[in-house]
Short mmCIF file of C-alpha atoms (C1' of nucleotides) in Angstrom, two decimals:
data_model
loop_
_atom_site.label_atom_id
_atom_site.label_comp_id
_atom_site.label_asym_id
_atom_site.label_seq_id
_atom_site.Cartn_x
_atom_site.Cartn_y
_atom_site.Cartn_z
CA UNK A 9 0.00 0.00 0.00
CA UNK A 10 1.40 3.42 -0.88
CA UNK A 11 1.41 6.55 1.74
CA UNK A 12 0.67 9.77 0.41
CA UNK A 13 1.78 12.59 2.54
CA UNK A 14 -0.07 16.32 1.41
CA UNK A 15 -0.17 19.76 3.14
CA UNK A 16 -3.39 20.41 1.33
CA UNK A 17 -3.82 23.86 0.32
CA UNK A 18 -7.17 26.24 0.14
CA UNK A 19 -7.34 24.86 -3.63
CA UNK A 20 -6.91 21.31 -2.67
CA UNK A 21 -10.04 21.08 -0.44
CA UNK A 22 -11.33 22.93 -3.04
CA UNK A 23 -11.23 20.24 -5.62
CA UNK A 24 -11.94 17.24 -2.87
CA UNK A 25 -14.69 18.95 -2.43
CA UNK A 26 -15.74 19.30 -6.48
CA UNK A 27 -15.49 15.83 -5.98
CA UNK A 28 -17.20 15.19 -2.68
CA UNK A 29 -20.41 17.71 -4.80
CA UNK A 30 -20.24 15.52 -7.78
CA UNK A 31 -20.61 11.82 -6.08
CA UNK A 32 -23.52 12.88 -3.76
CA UNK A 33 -25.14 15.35 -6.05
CA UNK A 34 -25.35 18.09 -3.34
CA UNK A 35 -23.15 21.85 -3.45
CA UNK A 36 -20.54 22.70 -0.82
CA UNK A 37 -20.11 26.41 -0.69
CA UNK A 38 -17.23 28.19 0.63
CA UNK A 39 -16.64 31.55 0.97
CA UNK A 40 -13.96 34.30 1.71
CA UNK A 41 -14.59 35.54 4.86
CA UNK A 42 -14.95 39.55 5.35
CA UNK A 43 -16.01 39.80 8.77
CA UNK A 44 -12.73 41.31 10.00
CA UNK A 45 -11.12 44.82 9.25
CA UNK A 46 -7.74 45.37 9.84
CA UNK A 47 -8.45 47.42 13.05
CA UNK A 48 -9.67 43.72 14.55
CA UNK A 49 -7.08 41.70 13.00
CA UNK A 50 -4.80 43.85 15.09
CA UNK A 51 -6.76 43.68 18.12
CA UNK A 52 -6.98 39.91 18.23
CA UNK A 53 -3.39 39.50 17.25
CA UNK A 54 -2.32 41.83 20.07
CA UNK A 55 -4.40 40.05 22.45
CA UNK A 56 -3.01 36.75 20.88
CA UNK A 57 0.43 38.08 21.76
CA UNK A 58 0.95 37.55 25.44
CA UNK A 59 1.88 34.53 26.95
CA UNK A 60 -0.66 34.86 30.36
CA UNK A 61 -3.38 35.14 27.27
CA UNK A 62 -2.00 32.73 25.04
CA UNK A 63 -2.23 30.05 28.24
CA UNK A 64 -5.53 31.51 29.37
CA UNK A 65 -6.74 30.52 25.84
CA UNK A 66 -5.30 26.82 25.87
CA UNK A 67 -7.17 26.96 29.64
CA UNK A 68 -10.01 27.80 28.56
CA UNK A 69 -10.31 25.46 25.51
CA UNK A 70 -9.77 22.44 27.69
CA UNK A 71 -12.76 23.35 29.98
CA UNK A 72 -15.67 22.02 28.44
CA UNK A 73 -17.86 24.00 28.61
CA UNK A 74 -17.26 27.67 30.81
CA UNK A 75 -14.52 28.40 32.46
CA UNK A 76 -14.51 30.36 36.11
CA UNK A 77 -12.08 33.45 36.22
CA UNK A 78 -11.11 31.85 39.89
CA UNK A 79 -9.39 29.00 37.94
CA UNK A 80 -7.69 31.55 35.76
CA UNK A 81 -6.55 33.03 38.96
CA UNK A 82 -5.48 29.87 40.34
CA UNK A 83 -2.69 29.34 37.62
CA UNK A 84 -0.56 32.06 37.94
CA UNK A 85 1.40 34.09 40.23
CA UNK A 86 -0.22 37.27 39.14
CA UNK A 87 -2.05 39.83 40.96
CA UNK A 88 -6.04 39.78 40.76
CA UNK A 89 -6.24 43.19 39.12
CA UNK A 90 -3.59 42.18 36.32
CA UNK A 91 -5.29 38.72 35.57
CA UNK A 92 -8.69 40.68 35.14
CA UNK A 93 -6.56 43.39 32.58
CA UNK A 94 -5.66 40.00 30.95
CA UNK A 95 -9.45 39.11 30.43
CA UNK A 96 -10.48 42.05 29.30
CA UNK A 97 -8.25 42.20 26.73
CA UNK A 98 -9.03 38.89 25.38
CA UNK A 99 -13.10 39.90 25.79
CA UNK A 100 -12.45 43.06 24.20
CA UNK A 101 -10.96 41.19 21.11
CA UNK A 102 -14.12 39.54 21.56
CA UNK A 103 -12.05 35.88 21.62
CA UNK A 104 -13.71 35.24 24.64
CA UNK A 105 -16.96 35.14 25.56
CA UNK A 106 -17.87 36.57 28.92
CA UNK A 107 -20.45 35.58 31.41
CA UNK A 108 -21.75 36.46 35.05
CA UNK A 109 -23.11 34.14 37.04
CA UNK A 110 -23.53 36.09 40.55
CA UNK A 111 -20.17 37.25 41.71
CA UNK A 112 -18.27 35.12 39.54
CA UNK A 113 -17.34 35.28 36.12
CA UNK A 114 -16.62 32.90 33.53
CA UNK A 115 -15.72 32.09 30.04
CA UNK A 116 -15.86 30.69 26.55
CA UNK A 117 -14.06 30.74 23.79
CA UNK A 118 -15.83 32.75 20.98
CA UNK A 119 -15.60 30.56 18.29
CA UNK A 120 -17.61 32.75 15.55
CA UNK A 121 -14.62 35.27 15.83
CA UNK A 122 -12.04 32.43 16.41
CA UNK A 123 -12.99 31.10 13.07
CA UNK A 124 -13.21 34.29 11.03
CA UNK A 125 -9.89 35.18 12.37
CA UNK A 126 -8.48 31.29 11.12
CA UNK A 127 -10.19 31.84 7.82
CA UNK A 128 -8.73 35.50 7.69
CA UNK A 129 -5.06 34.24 7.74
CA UNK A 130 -5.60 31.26 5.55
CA UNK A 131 -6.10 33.74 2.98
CA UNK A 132 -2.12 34.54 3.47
CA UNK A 133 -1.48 30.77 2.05
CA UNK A 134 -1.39 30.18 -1.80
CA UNK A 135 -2.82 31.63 -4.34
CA UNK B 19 -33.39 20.64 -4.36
CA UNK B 20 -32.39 21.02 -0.42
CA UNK B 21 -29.85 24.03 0.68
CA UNK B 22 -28.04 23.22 3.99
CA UNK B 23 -25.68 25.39 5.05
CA UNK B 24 -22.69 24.04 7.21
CA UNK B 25 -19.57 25.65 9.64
CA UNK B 26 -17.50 22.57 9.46
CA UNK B 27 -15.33 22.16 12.88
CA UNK B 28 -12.82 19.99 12.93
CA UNK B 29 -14.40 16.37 14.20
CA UNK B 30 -16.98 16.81 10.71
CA UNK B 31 -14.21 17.53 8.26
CA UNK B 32 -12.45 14.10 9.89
CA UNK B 33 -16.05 12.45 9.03
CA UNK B 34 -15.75 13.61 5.35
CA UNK B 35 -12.13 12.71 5.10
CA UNK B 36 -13.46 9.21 6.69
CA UNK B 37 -15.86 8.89 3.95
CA UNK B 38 -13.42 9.77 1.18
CA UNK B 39 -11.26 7.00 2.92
CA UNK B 40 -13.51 4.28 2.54
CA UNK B 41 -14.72 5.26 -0.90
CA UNK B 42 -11.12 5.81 -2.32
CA UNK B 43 -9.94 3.08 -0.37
CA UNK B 44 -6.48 5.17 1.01
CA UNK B 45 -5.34 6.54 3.91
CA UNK B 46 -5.83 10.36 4.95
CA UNK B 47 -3.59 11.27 8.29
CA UNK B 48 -4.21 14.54 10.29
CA UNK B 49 -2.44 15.26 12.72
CA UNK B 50 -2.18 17.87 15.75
CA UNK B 51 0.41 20.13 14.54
CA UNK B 52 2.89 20.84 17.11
CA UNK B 53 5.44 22.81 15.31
CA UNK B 54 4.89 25.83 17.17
CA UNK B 55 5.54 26.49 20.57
CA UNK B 56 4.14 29.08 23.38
CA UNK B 57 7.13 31.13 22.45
CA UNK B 58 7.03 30.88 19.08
CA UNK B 59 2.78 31.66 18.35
CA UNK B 60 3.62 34.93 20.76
CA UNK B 61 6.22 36.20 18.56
CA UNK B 62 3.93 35.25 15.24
CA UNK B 63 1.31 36.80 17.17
CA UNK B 64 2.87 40.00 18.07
CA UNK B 65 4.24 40.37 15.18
CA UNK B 66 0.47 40.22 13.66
CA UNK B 67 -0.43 43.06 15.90
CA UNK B 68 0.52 45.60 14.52
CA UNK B 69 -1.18 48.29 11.43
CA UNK B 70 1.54 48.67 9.36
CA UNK B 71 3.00 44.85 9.47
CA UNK B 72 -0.69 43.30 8.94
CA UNK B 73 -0.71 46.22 5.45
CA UNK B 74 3.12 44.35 4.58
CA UNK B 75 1.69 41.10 4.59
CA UNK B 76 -1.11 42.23 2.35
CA UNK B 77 1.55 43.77 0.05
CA UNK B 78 3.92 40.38 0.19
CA UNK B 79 0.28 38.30 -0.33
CA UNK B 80 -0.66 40.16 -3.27
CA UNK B 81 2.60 40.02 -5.04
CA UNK B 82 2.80 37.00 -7.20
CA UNK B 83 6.47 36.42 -6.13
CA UNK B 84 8.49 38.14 -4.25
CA UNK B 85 7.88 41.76 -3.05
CA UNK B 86 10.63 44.56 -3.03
CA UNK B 87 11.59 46.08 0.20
CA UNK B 88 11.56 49.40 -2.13
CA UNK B 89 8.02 48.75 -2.73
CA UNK B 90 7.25 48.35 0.73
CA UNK B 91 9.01 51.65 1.75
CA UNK B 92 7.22 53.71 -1.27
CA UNK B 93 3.43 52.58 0.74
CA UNK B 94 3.88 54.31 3.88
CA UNK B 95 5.13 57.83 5.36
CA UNK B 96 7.52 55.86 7.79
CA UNK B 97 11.57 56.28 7.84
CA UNK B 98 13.47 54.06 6.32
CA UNK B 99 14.46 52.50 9.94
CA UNK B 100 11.16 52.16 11.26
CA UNK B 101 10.20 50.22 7.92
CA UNK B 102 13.29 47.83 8.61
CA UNK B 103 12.46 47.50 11.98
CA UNK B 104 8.84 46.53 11.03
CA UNK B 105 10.47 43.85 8.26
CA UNK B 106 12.63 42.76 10.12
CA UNK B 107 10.12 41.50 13.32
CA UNK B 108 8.14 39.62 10.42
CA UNK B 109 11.38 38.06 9.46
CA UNK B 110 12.15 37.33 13.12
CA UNK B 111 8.76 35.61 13.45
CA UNK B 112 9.46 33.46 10.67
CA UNK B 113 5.79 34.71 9.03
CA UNK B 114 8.06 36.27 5.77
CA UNK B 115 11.27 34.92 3.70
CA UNK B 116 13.64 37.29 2.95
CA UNK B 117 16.30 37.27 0.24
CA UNK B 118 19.19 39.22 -0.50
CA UNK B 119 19.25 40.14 -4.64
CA UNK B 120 22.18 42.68 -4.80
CA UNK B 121 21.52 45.57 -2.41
CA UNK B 122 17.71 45.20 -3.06
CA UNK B 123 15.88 42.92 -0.08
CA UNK B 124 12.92 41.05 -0.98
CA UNK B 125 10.71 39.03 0.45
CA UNK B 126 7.62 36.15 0.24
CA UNK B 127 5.14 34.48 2.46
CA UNK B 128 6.64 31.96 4.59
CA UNK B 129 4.17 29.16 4.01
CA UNK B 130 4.74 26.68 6.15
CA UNK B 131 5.25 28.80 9.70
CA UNK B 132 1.37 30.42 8.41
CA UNK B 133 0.20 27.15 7.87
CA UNK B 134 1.60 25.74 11.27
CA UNK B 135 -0.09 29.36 13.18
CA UNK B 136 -3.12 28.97 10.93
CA UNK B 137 -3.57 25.00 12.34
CA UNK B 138 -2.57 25.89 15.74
CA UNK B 139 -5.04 28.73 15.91
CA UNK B 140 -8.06 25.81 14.71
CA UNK B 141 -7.31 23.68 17.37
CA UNK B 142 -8.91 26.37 19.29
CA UNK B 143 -12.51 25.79 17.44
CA UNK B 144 -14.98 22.89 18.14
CA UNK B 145 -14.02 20.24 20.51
"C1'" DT C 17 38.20 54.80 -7.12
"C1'" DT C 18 34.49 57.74 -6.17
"C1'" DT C 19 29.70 58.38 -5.77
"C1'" DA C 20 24.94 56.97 -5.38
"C1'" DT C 21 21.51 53.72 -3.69
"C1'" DA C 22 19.39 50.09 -0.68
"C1'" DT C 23 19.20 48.29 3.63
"C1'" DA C 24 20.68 47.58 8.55
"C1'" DT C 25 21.98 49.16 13.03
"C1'" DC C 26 22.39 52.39 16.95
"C1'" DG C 27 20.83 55.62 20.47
"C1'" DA C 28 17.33 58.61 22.10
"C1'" DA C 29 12.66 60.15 22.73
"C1'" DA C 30 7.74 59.26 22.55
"C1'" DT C 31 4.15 56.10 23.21
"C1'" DA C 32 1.92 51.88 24.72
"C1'" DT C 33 1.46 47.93 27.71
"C1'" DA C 34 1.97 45.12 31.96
"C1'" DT C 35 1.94 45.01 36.65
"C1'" DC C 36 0.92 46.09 41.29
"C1'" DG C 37 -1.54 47.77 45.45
"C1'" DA C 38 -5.47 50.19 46.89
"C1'" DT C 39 -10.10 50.83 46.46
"C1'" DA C 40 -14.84 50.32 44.50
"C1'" DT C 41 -18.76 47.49 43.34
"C1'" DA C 42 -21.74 43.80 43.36
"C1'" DT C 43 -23.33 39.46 45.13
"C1'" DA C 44 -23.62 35.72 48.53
"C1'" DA C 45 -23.36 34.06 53.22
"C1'" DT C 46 -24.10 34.87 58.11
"C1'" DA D 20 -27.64 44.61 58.34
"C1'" DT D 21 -22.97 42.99 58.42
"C1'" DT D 22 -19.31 40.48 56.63
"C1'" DA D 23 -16.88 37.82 53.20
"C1'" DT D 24 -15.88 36.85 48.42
"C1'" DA D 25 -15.35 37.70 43.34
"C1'" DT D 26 -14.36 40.87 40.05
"C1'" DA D 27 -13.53 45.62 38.12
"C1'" DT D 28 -11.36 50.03 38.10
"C1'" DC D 29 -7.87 53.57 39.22
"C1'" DG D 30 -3.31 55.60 39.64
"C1'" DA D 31 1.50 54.87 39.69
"C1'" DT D 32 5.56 52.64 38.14
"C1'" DA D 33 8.24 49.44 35.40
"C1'" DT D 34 8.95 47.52 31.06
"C1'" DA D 35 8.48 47.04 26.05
"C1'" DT D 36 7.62 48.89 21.53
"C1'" DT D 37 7.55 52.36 17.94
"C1'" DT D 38 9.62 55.91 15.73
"C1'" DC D 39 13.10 58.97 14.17
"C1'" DG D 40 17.60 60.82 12.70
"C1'" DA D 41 22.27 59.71 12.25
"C1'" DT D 42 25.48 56.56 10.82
"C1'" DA D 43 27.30 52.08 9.08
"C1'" DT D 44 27.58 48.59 5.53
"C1'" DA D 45 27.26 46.62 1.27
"C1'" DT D 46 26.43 46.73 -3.63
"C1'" DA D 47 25.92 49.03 -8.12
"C1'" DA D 48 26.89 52.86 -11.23
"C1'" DA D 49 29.90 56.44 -12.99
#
DNA sequence: TTTATATATCGAAATATATCGATATATAAT
DNA sequence: ATTATATATCGATATATTTCGATATATAAA
């Protein structure tokens, strides 16, 4: 048996899924995403460039469903007031859902915005 | 004829890959990428965050081949030294190539570390 | 060899961000 | 009502980044 070993591009899938619409007679649409100006791309990036965020991210992907900021708290030596700058940023670059549930907070990753941001910088790869 | 209309996470492109596997009778492998460390997605990400660097990377994507430094220099009101600066944090991230062609620099999408932030940046979607 | 051009590097100043401690606010427990 | 807990906000300081002008380096043109 032969292995085939690909880093499939944007136009690859493309085609696999000509094919995948021709076999089962149904139309797969794709489309460039627009949803984020420049001004956001920054935003996210920034917030994206920290690593107290970049771990709070990976933290709050492995919760299953909402994380509490308490937890957050609970994983670094940082001062209260700092951790909450931390989520705020990360909110404010709308990554992160935010939620109150009486005194306490928690979060969720905001995957609408997670995803546009993905699809935004796969348009960097080929052409 | 029916529309449906589909955000594919990760766990349903695996399901069409697992039907194109049975049907094709081969072998498709994903695989978590772990190219990128911590370190390394904070320097890719800060080096994302910021106006004039996200306008370069336009530039460099819409340039069939390689882009001119020259070029680069001629789209903002920036001294030179604050556009090598900028250039050279892109080239420190590992997000461009740069090549020396006589005293000219010039410079292209590197593919593979935008792939590797792309995929780690998708592992943040679905679960 | 001299001069012009493209890019990189250095040092300083301006600006932005991270961090803390103190305090405010809002909710839950007593 | 009072007290304790969770989080947010404020002001100050430390640290990092952006920007510039000046200068260095390296290549091409004269």
């Amino acid at each position: 048996m032969d292995l085939w070993y690909f880093i499939l591009t944007k136009n690859e899938i493309n085609l696999i899924f000509g094919i995948a619409e021709f076999w089962y007679k149904i139309d797969i649409f794709t489309y460039m995403n627009t949803n984020l100006d420049n001004k956001k791309v920054e935003k996210i990036s920034k917030a994206l460039g920290d690593p107290y965020r970049i771990r709070i991210m990976q933290a709050v992907k492995e919760e299953k469903d909402w994380l509490q900021c308490q937890a957050i708290k609970e994983m670094f030596n940082l001062a209260q007031s700092t951790i909450s700058h931390h989520l705020s940023q990360l909110v404010d670059a709308e990554l992160l859902h935010a939620e109150k549930d009486g005194r306490h907070a928690r979060y969720k990753i905001n995957q609408e915005v997670m995803g546009d941001y993905v699809s935004y910088l796969s348009d960097f790869r080929d052409k």
